[in-house]
Coordinates of C-alpha atoms in Angstrom, one line a residue:
M1 CA 179.2 96.0 75.5
A2 CA 182.9 95.6 75.9
A3 CA 184.6 93.9 73.8
D4 CA 186.1 91.5 76.3
D5 CA 182.2 90.9 77.3
I6 CA 181.8 89.9 74.0
G7 CA 184.5 87.5 73.5
Q8 CA 183.7 86.0 76.9
L9 CA 180.2 85.7 75.9
A10 CA 181.2 84.2 72.4
D11 CA 183.9 81.7 73.8
A12 CA 180.7 80.5 76.9
L13 CA 178.2 79.9 73.9
S14 CA 180.1 77.7 71.8
R15 CA 180.7 75.5 74.9
T16 CA 177.3 75.6 75.7
H17 CA 175.9 71.9 75.4
V18 CA 172.7 72.0 73.4
G19 CA 171.0 68.8 73.2
D20 CA 168.7 66.3 74.3
G21 CA 166.2 69.2 75.0
E22 CA 168.7 70.5 77.3
L23 CA 170.2 74.2 76.5
S24 CA 173.0 74.8 79.5
Y25 CA 175.2 77.9 80.4
Q26 CA 176.5 75.8 83.5
G27 CA 179.2 77.4 85.5
R28 CA 180.6 80.1 82.8
G29 CA 181.0 82.9 85.5
L30 CA 179.3 85.6 83.3
K31 CA 178.1 88.6 84.7
L32 CA 175.1 89.6 83.3
D33 CA 173.8 93.1 84.0
N34 CA 171.2 94.2 81.2
A35 CA 169.7 93.3 78.0
E36 CA 172.7 93.9 75.9
S37 CA 175.1 91.4 78.1
V38 CA 172.5 88.7 77.4
A39 CA 171.5 88.9 73.6
G40 CA 173.2 86.4 72.6
L41 CA 171.7 83.9 75.4
V42 CA 168.4 85.7 74.2
T43 CA 169.0 83.9 70.8
E44 CA 169.8 80.9 72.1
I45 CA 167.1 80.4 73.9
A46 CA 164.3 81.7 71.7
Q47 CA 165.9 79.7 68.8
Y48 CA 165.7 76.5 70.9
Q49 CA 162.5 74.4 70.1
G50 CA 161.6 71.7 72.3
L51 CA 163.3 73.5 75.6
R52 CA 162.8 71.1 78.0
A53 CA 165.8 72.3 80.7
L54 CA 167.8 75.5 81.3
R55 CA 170.7 75.6 83.3
L56 CA 172.3 79.1 84.3
E57 CA 174.0 78.0 87.6
G58 CA 177.3 79.6 88.0
N59 CA 176.7 82.9 86.2
T60 CA 175.4 86.0 88.3
I61 CA 172.8 87.5 86.9
G62 CA 171.0 91.1 87.2
V63 CA 167.3 92.1 86.9
E64 CA 167.5 93.8 83.3
A65 CA 169.2 90.8 82.3
A66 CA 166.8 88.2 84.2
Q67 CA 163.7 90.3 82.1
A68 CA 165.3 89.9 78.8
I69 CA 166.0 86.1 79.5
A70 CA 162.2 86.1 80.8
K71 CA 161.3 87.4 77.6
A72 CA 162.8 84.8 75.7
L73 CA 161.2 81.8 78.2
E74 CA 157.5 83.4 77.1
D75 CA 156.8 80.4 74.5
K76 CA 158.6 77.6 76.2
D77 CA 155.5 75.5 77.0
Q78 CA 157.8 72.5 77.2
L79 CA 160.2 73.4 79.9
Q80 CA 160.3 71.2 82.7
K81 CA 163.9 71.6 84.3
C82 CA 165.3 75.0 85.7
H83 CA 169.1 74.7 87.4
W84 CA 169.2 78.2 88.5
S85 CA 171.6 77.3 91.5
D86 CA 174.3 79.8 92.5
M87 CA 172.9 82.8 90.0
F88 CA 173.2 85.8 92.1
T89 CA 176.5 86.1 93.1
G90 CA 177.5 89.6 94.0
R91 CA 173.9 91.1 93.4
L92 CA 171.9 92.8 96.1
R93 CA 169.4 90.9 97.8
A94 CA 167.0 93.7 96.6
E95 CA 167.5 92.8 93.2
I96 CA 167.0 88.8 93.6
P97 CA 163.3 89.0 94.5
T98 CA 162.4 90.9 91.2
A99 CA 164.7 88.7 89.1
L100 CA 163.5 86.2 90.5
R101 CA 159.3 87.2 89.9
S102 CA 160.3 87.8 86.2
L103 CA 161.6 84.3 85.1
G104 CA 158.9 82.8 87.6
S105 CA 156.0 85.0 85.8
A106 CA 157.4 84.0 82.3
I107 CA 157.0 80.2 83.0
T108 CA 153.9 80.7 84.2
S109 CA 152.6 82.7 81.1
A110 CA 154.1 80.2 78.7
G111 CA 152.0 76.9 80.6
A112 CA 155.4 75.3 81.2
R113 CA 154.7 72.3 83.3
L114 CA 157.8 72.4 85.8
S115 CA 159.3 69.0 87.2
E116 CA 162.1 70.1 88.6
L117 CA 163.3 73.5 90.4
D118 CA 166.6 74.3 91.7
L119 CA 167.6 77.6 93.0
S120 CA 170.2 76.2 96.0
D121 CA 173.3 78.7 97.0
N122 CA 171.4 81.9 96.0
A123 CA 171.2 83.3 100.1
F124 CA 168.1 85.2 98.8
G125 CA 167.0 85.1 102.4
P126 CA 162.8 85.5 103.0
D127 CA 162.7 88.1 100.3
G128 CA 164.0 85.4 97.6
V129 CA 161.0 83.0 98.7
K130 CA 158.6 85.6 98.2
G131 CA 159.6 86.2 94.6
I132 CA 158.7 82.6 93.9
E133 CA 155.8 82.4 96.1
Q134 CA 153.7 83.1 92.9
L135 CA 155.2 80.2 90.7
L136 CA 155.1 77.6 93.2
M137 CA 151.4 78.4 93.7
S138 CA 150.6 78.5 89.5
S139 CA 149.6 75.8 87.5
S140 CA 153.4 75.4 86.3
C141 CA 153.9 73.7 89.7
H142 CA 151.1 71.8 90.0
S143 CA 153.8 68.9 88.6
L144 CA 156.4 69.6 90.5
K145 CA 158.8 66.9 91.5
V146 CA 161.7 68.0 92.8
L147 CA 162.0 71.2 94.7
R148 CA 166.0 72.2 95.8
L149 CA 166.5 75.1 98.1
N150 CA 169.6 74.4 99.3
N151 CA 171.4 77.1 101.6
C152 CA 169.5 79.8 100.3
G153 CA 169.1 81.7 104.0
M154 CA 165.0 81.6 103.8
G155 CA 164.9 81.4 107.6
I156 CA 161.9 81.2 109.6
G157 CA 159.6 83.5 107.5
G158 CA 161.0 82.1 104.6
G159 CA 160.0 78.6 105.8
K160 CA 156.4 79.8 106.8
I161 CA 155.9 81.3 103.4
L162 CA 157.6 78.9 101.5
A163 CA 155.4 76.2 103.5
E164 CA 152.1 78.2 102.9
A165 CA 152.6 78.4 98.9
L166 CA 153.5 74.7 98.9
T167 CA 149.7 74.1 101.1
E168 CA 148.0 76.6 98.4
C169 CA 149.6 74.6 94.9
H170 CA 148.4 71.3 97.0
R171 CA 144.9 72.9 96.8
R172 CA 144.7 74.1 93.6
S173 CA 145.9 71.2 92.2
S174 CA 143.4 69.0 94.3
A175 CA 140.8 71.0 92.7
L176 CA 142.0 70.1 89.1
G177 CA 141.9 66.6 90.2
A178 CA 145.5 66.2 89.9
P179 CA 147.4 66.9 93.5
L180 CA 150.9 68.3 94.0
R181 CA 153.0 65.2 94.2
L182 CA 156.4 66.8 95.3
R183 CA 159.0 63.7 95.8
V184 CA 162.5 65.3 96.9
F185 CA 162.5 68.7 98.5
I186 CA 166.2 69.6 100.0
A187 CA 166.4 72.9 102.0
G188 CA 169.9 72.6 104.2
R189 CA 171.3 75.5 105.5
N190 CA 168.4 77.9 106.0
R191 CA 168.1 78.4 109.4
L192 CA 164.8 77.0 109.4
E193 CA 164.7 76.5 113.3
N194 CA 161.4 75.0 114.9
E195 CA 158.9 77.4 113.4
G196 CA 159.8 77.0 110.2
A197 CA 160.8 73.2 110.3
S198 CA 157.0 73.1 111.8
A199 CA 155.4 75.2 109.4
L200 CA 156.9 72.8 106.4
A201 CA 156.1 69.7 108.6
K202 CA 152.1 70.8 108.0
A203 CA 152.7 70.6 104.0
F204 CA 154.5 67.7 104.2
K205 CA 151.9 66.3 105.6
L206 CA 149.3 67.2 103.6
L207 CA 151.3 66.2 100.5
G208 CA 152.1 63.0 101.6
S209 CA 153.9 62.4 98.7
L210 CA 158.0 62.6 99.7
E211 CA 160.9 60.3 98.7
E212 CA 163.2 62.4 99.7
L213 CA 163.6 65.0 102.2
H214 CA 167.1 67.0 103.3
V215 CA 167.0 69.7 105.8
P216 CA 170.4 69.5 107.4
Q217 CA 172.0 71.8 109.7
N218 CA 168.9 74.0 110.1
G219 CA 168.5 74.6 114.0
I220 CA 166.1 72.5 114.5
N221 CA 165.5 71.2 118.0
H222 CA 163.1 68.9 119.2
P223 CA 159.4 70.7 118.9
G224 CA 160.7 71.1 115.0
I225 CA 161.9 67.5 114.9
R226 CA 158.7 66.4 116.3
A227 CA 156.6 67.8 113.9
L228 CA 158.6 66.6 111.0
A229 CA 158.3 63.0 112.4
S230 CA 154.7 63.4 112.6
A231 CA 154.7 64.5 109.1
M232 CA 156.7 61.7 107.9
Q233 CA 154.6 58.8 109.1
H234 CA 152.2 60.4 106.3
N235 CA 154.9 60.3 103.7
P236 CA 154.9 56.2 103.5
H237 CA 157.0 56.2 100.2
L238 CA 159.8 58.1 101.9
R239 CA 163.5 56.5 101.2
V240 CA 166.1 59.0 102.1
L241 CA 165.6 61.1 105.2
N242 CA 169.0 63.8 105.8
L243 CA 168.6 65.3 109.0
N244 CA 172.0 65.8 109.9
D245 CA 173.4 68.6 112.3
N246 CA 170.0 69.4 114.0
T247 CA 169.5 69.2 117.0
F248 CA 167.1 65.8 118.4
T249 CA 168.0 64.9 122.2
K250 CA 166.0 62.2 124.1
R251 CA 162.5 63.4 122.7
G252 CA 163.1 64.2 118.9
A253 CA 165.0 60.8 118.8
L254 CA 161.4 58.7 120.3
A255 CA 159.4 61.0 117.7
M256 CA 161.6 59.9 114.8
A257 CA 161.7 56.3 115.9
Q258 CA 158.0 56.0 115.9
A259 CA 157.9 57.8 113.0
L260 CA 160.2 55.1 111.1
R261 CA 157.8 52.2 112.0
H262 CA 155.9 53.3 109.3
L263 CA 158.8 54.0 106.7
K264 CA 159.2 50.7 105.6
N265 CA 160.8 52.0 102.2
I266 CA 163.4 53.9 103.9
Q267 CA 167.1 53.3 102.4
V268 CA 169.1 55.9 103.7
I269 CA 168.8 57.3 107.3
N270 CA 171.1 60.2 108.2
F271 CA 170.7 61.5 112.0
G272 CA 174.6 62.6 112.1
D273 CA 175.5 65.3 114.4
C274 CA 171.9 65.0 116.0
L275 CA 172.5 64.5 119.4
V276 CA 170.5 61.5 119.5
R277 CA 171.9 60.1 122.4
T278 CA 172.3 56.5 124.3
E279 CA 168.3 55.7 124.7
G280 CA 167.4 57.8 121.1
A281 CA 169.6 55.2 120.0
M282 CA 168.2 51.7 122.0
A283 CA 164.9 53.2 120.2
L284 CA 166.1 53.5 117.2
S285 CA 167.9 49.9 117.6
A286 CA 164.3 48.5 118.4
V287 CA 162.7 49.9 114.9
L288 CA 165.6 48.2 113.1
R289 CA 165.0 45.2 114.8
E290 CA 161.6 45.1 113.8
G291 CA 161.3 47.0 110.7
L292 CA 163.2 48.9 108.0
P293 CA 164.0 45.9 105.8
I294 CA 165.5 47.3 102.8
L295 CA 167.9 49.8 104.5
K296 CA 171.0 50.7 103.2
E297 CA 172.7 53.2 105.2
L298 CA 172.8 54.8 108.8
N299 CA 174.7 57.5 110.0
L300 CA 174.3 58.4 114.0
S301 CA 177.8 59.6 114.1
F302 CA 178.5 62.5 116.6
G303 CA 175.3 61.9 118.6
E304 CA 176.9 61.1 122.2
I305 CA 176.1 57.4 122.1
T306 CA 177.4 55.1 124.7
E307 CA 179.1 51.6 123.6
P308 CA 175.4 49.6 124.9
A309 CA 173.7 51.5 122.8
A310 CA 175.9 51.1 120.3
L311 CA 176.3 47.2 120.3
L312 CA 172.1 46.7 120.0
L313 CA 172.6 49.2 116.7
A314 CA 175.0 46.5 115.5
Q315 CA 172.9 43.5 116.7
A316 CA 169.6 45.4 115.2
V317 CA 171.4 45.6 111.7
L318 CA 172.0 41.8 111.4
N319 CA 168.9 40.7 109.6
K320 CA 169.3 44.0 106.9
P321 CA 170.1 42.1 103.9
Q322 CA 170.5 45.6 101.9
M323 CA 172.7 47.0 104.4
E324 CA 175.8 48.9 102.9
K325 CA 176.9 51.1 105.5
V326 CA 176.8 51.7 109.4
D327 CA 178.2 55.0 110.6
L328 CA 178.9 55.2 114.5
N329 CA 182.0 57.7 114.6
G330 CA 182.3 60.3 117.0
N331 CA 180.6 59.2 119.6
C332 CA 181.3 58.0 123.4
L333 CA 182.3 54.3 122.9
G334 CA 186.0 54.4 124.3
E335 CA 188.7 52.7 123.2
E336 CA 187.3 49.3 124.6
G337 CA 183.9 50.2 123.2
C338 CA 185.4 50.6 119.8
E339 CA 186.8 47.1 119.9
A340 CA 183.9 45.6 121.2
L341 CA 181.9 47.3 118.2
R342 CA 184.4 46.4 115.6
E343 CA 184.1 42.3 117.2
A344 CA 180.4 42.4 117.5
M345 CA 180.4 43.5 113.3
E346 CA 182.9 40.9 112.5
V347 CA 181.4 38.2 114.3
M348 CA 177.8 39.2 112.5
D349 CA 180.3 39.1 109.1
K350 CA 179.7 42.7 108.9
A351 CA 182.9 44.1 109.4
D352 CA 183.4 46.2 106.0
M353 CA 180.2 47.8 106.6
L354 CA 181.4 49.8 109.4
A355 CA 182.6 53.3 108.8
S356 CA 185.4 54.5 110.8
L357 CA 185.8 54.9 114.2
S358 CA 189.1 57.2 114.3
D359 CA 187.0 60.5 115.8
D360 CA 185.7 58.7 118.8
E361 CA 185.0 61.0 121.6
G362 CA 185.8 58.6 124.5
E363 CA 183.9 57.2 127.4
P364 CA 181.7 60.1 129.0
D365 CA 183.3 61.2 132.4
D366 CA 181.5 61.3 135.2
E367 CA 180.9 64.3 135.7
D368 CA 179.2 64.7 132.3
D369 CA 176.2 63.0 133.9
N370 CA 175.6 66.5 135.9
E371 CA 175.8 68.5 132.8
D372 CA 172.2 69.2 131.5
D373 CA 171.2 71.0 128.2
D374 CA 169.2 74.1 128.9
D375 CA 166.6 73.2 126.1
D376 CA 166.0 70.2 128.1
N377 CA 166.0 71.1 131.6
E378 CA 162.6 73.5 131.1
T379 CA 160.7 70.0 129.9
D380 CA 162.4 67.6 132.3
E381 CA 161.5 69.5 135.2
D382 CA 157.8 69.5 134.4
D383 CA 158.0 66.0 133.4
N384 CA 159.8 64.6 136.4
E385 CA 157.1 66.4 138.8
T386 CA 158.1 64.0 141.7
F387 CA 156.0 61.3 141.1
E388 CA 155.9 61.1 145.1
D389 CA 154.5 64.5 145.0
E390 CA 151.6 63.4 142.1
E391 CA 150.9 60.4 144.4
K392 CA 150.2 62.8 147.4
E393 CA 148.1 64.8 145.4
N394 CA 146.1 61.9 144.1
L395 CA 145.9 60.6 148.3
D396 CA 144.9 64.1 149.0
E397 CA 141.8 64.0 146.9
E398 CA 140.9 60.7 147.2
E399 CA 140.7 61.0 150.8
E400 CA 138.7 64.3 150.6
H401 CA 136.3 61.9 148.2
S402 CA 136.2 59.1 150.6
K403 CA 135.1 61.7 153.4
E404 CA 132.2 63.0 151.4
N405 CA 131.1 59.4 150.7
G406 CA 131.6 57.6 154.0
V407 CA 134.6 56.0 153.3
N408 CA 137.5 56.0 155.9
C409 CA 141.3 56.3 154.5
N410 CA 141.7 52.3 155.2
G411 CA 139.1 52.1 152.4
N412 CA 136.5 50.7 154.0
S413 CA 132.7 51.6 154.2
P414 CA 130.8 50.9 157.2
S415 CA 128.9 48.1 154.4
S416 CA 131.9 46.4 152.5
K417 CA 135.8 46.6 152.2
L418 CA 136.8 48.5 148.8
Q419 CA 139.9 48.2 146.9
S420 CA 140.2 52.3 146.5
P421 CA 142.5 54.4 144.5
T422 CA 143.3 55.9 148.0
K423 CA 145.1 52.8 148.9
I424 CA 147.1 52.2 145.6
A425 CA 148.1 56.0 146.1
S426 CA 148.9 55.1 149.6
Y427 CA 151.2 52.6 148.7
L428 CA 152.8 53.8 145.9
C429 CA 153.9 56.5 148.0
S430 CA 155.4 54.8 150.5
P431 CA 155.3 51.0 149.8
S432 CA 155.5 48.3 152.4
S433 CA 155.2 44.6 153.0
E434 CA 151.9 45.2 155.4
K435 CA 150.5 47.4 152.4
E436 CA 151.2 45.2 149.9
L437 CA 149.5 42.2 151.9
D438 CA 146.2 44.6 152.3
L439 CA 146.2 45.1 149.0
E440 CA 143.3 43.5 147.2
D441 CA 143.5 42.8 143.5
K442 CA 147.1 44.3 143.2
T443 CA 147.6 42.6 139.8
A444 CA 145.0 44.6 138.0
S445 CA 145.3 47.6 140.3
L446 CA 148.7 47.9 139.4
E447 CA 148.5 47.3 136.0
H448 CA 146.1 50.4 136.0
Q449 CA 148.5 52.9 137.3
V450 CA 151.2 52.1 134.6
D451 CA 151.0 52.8 130.6
A452 CA 153.1 51.8 128.1
D453 CA 153.3 55.7 126.5
D454 CA 154.9 56.6 130.2
P455 CA 157.9 54.9 130.9
E456 CA 159.2 57.2 133.4
R457 CA 156.2 56.6 135.8
A458 CA 156.4 52.7 135.0
A459 CA 160.1 52.4 136.1
D460 CA 159.3 54.6 139.0
V461 CA 156.8 52.5 140.4
L462 CA 158.5 49.2 139.6
L463 CA 161.6 50.3 141.9
K464 CA 159.7 51.2 144.4
I465 CA 157.2 47.8 144.6
S466 CA 160.4 45.8 144.1
A467 CA 162.9 47.6 146.8
S468 CA 160.7 46.1 149.8
Y469 CA 160.6 42.6 148.5
K470 CA 161.7 40.0 150.9
E471 CA 162.2 36.0 149.6
E472 CA 161.4 34.9 153.1
A473 CA 158.3 37.1 154.1
E474 CA 155.1 36.7 154.1
S475 CA 154.4 39.3 151.3
G476 CA 157.3 37.6 149.1
E477 CA 154.8 36.4 146.6
A478 CA 152.6 39.0 146.6
L479 CA 155.3 41.4 146.0
L480 CA 156.7 39.7 143.2
E481 CA 152.9 39.2 141.6
A482 CA 152.9 42.9 141.4
V483 CA 156.1 43.3 139.9
D484 CA 155.1 40.9 137.1
A485 CA 151.6 42.9 136.5
V486 CA 153.8 46.0 136.2
L487 CA 156.7 44.3 133.8
K488 CA 154.1 42.3 131.9
T489 CA 152.1 45.5 130.9
M490 CA 155.5 47.3 129.6
L491 CA 156.8 44.7 128.1
S492 CA 153.8 43.3 126.3
A493 CA 153.7 46.8 124.2
S494 CA 155.3 47.1 121.1
L495 CA 159.2 46.7 120.7
L496 CA 160.0 50.8 120.7
Q497 CA 157.9 51.1 124.2
S498 CA 159.2 48.0 125.9
T499 CA 162.9 49.3 124.7
C500 CA 161.9 53.0 125.8
F501 CA 160.7 51.4 129.4
L502 CA 164.0 49.3 130.1
S503 CA 166.0 52.3 128.6
T504 CA 164.6 54.7 131.3
L505 CA 164.8 52.0 133.8
L506 CA 168.1 51.6 133.7
V507 CA 168.8 55.4 133.5
H508 CA 167.1 55.7 136.8
M509 CA 169.3 52.7 138.1
G510 CA 172.2 54.6 137.3
L511 CA 173.3 52.0 134.4
L512 CA 172.9 54.3 131.7
K513 CA 173.6 58.0 131.6
G514 CA 170.1 60.1 130.8
E515 CA 169.2 63.4 129.9
G516 CA 168.4 66.3 131.7
K517 CA 167.5 65.8 135.9
V518 CA 167.1 62.3 136.0
K519 CA 166.5 61.3 139.6
R520 CA 168.6 58.4 140.3
V521 CA 167.4 55.6 142.6
P522 CA 169.6 53.9 144.9
V523 CA 169.5 50.3 143.7
V524 CA 169.1 47.1 146.4
S525 CA 169.4 43.6 146.4
A526 CA 165.8 42.8 146.5
Q527 CA 165.0 45.0 143.2
L528 CA 167.9 42.8 141.2
S529 CA 166.0 39.5 142.3
C530 CA 162.7 41.0 141.4
L531 CA 164.7 41.1 137.7
T532 CA 165.8 38.0 138.3
H533 CA 162.5 36.2 138.6
A534 CA 160.9 38.6 135.8
V535 CA 163.4 37.1 133.3
Q536 CA 162.6 33.7 133.6
Q537 CA 158.8 34.9 132.8
P538 CA 157.4 34.5 129.4
Y539 CA 156.8 38.3 129.0
F540 CA 160.4 38.8 129.2
Q541 CA 161.1 38.0 125.5
Q542 CA 164.8 37.5 124.4
H543 CA 165.3 41.1 122.6
H544 CA 164.2 42.3 126.3
A545 CA 167.2 40.2 127.9
L546 CA 169.4 40.7 125.3
L547 CA 169.2 44.8 126.1
L548 CA 169.3 44.5 129.3
H549 CA 172.5 41.8 129.4
T550 CA 174.6 43.9 127.4
V551 CA 174.2 46.9 129.7
L552 CA 174.9 45.1 132.5
C553 CA 177.9 43.1 130.8
R554 CA 179.3 46.9 130.0
N555 CA 178.2 49.2 133.4
G556 CA 177.3 46.3 135.8
K557 CA 180.4 47.8 138.0
A558 CA 177.8 50.7 139.2
L559 CA 175.8 48.1 141.0
K560 CA 179.0 46.4 142.7
S561 CA 177.3 47.0 146.3
C562 CA 174.9 44.2 145.1
S563 CA 176.9 41.5 143.4
S564 CA 175.6 38.9 144.9
A565 CA 172.2 39.2 143.2
L566 CA 173.9 41.0 140.3
E567 CA 175.9 37.7 139.5
G568 CA 172.4 35.9 139.7
L569 CA 170.4 38.2 137.7
Q570 CA 173.2 38.0 134.7
D571 CA 173.2 34.2 134.7
A572 CA 169.3 34.2 134.5
L573 CA 170.2 37.0 131.4
K574 CA 172.4 34.6 130.0
R575 CA 170.6 31.9 129.8
R576 CA 167.5 33.7 128.8
C577 CA 169.5 35.2 125.9
S578 CA 170.9 31.8 124.7
A579 CA 167.6 30.4 124.7
D580 CA 165.3 29.8 121.1
H581 CA 162.8 32.1 120.4

């Protein structure tokens, strides 16, 4: 060993913090290649009685050096914390798994029970995960509470290996009556993507013990986000959820909103740079309004959120006494929108919690409405396989069925007049006042045509039937009853479901920017008149009116061709918003 290396090591040892069960060589920048180079460190480890934490981060350790250190750890049965991040700088990737296996084997041989393992910033890839696989499955990790694997380049393969190891650890520990209770999982910047995230989600669902989950910047989009959302519902003690810089889009955001309804202990939500967008933000505002009682921080920055959704979020945090910070920077509010948001927070005496809006992207251009994400188009085209086509298929099937059973296309049999699905399908395919009058028990029939879990269909049904409304016509009252039937079903669901329905309806009306290929319906005064009627009904709650009023105040100019009906609707909404609960 060169004299200068010995001097460097001696100096490092002289500055090593020894006490409270921790031995630290943190950040010494030592290049430890072989057994000779770590002789002094090995002696320190061997002589330390009651070693509970070992810090090796910020040095670079070769295979031989790791094996020598491992030898010294073989009798350290009280070791609990291994802080081993940034420990292989400059090493060949092929070396790292061997070094990790040596260290892990020593911990297992000693019978140590780890509570924390930190291997962040080691860039060891899937092979590195294989290097710790046996350790993670061993009894030494049955007690693991904190696992940090940030910036390790695990990739999809590494994510899958890790998920299997955690699952096996849980199986083995459960068989002994003390299942693994991992509390903190950190794995940002690992290129997990959907497959890796989905594999880990299965493990998280099984564990059910997470309190903090940090998986930012992993190239995860909505399939992986939905898998994680499902898993989070089974982790009721979750306090911190950090998914920053992944890609939610609408489907991922709605799934995560649904998951948050089950997380009463959440304190920090970081969905910044996740493309939550307006509909997703509205869904999250609904969850905020009815739950998340101890939330402290909400980050929805850089998510293509527009002003109406931002204002709804501001209103939703009003009843959060522990809220400290709301970050909506980098969205699409525009100058007026930013000012409106600041004013709204000031009125509620919450101005201090609003983060800077200095990086706002400005209002979206009209041509942006026609831009579709490639990832969204595939499913959206399938999801929107047009409602008319679906109803025509139903109609054809029912007509065929009717002929076979002696029932004509009008729903009449020789012996009785039936309320048939054929008639409903025919009406929804091409609504008219004549068909509306012909419908028997239309309320019950239309209630069966909509479902709170399918807001797209419900919005389409509502806009179709309300378009033919004429107050003076004989069918006017009947049409309003049909509108009531649909809206009562959709707005009597959970706040999240009813909010999703209203935002979908507004997208179809061209009042909100939607996602993917959205079929917009030319709005006519009749539809606004029906909504004016609905706003005054008991099923139309104040929070529903607030959402609609917020959007119309900002984007109502899109309905200038129906100015008179729009004015009547806005007046009704103002009255409903100011009414007592």
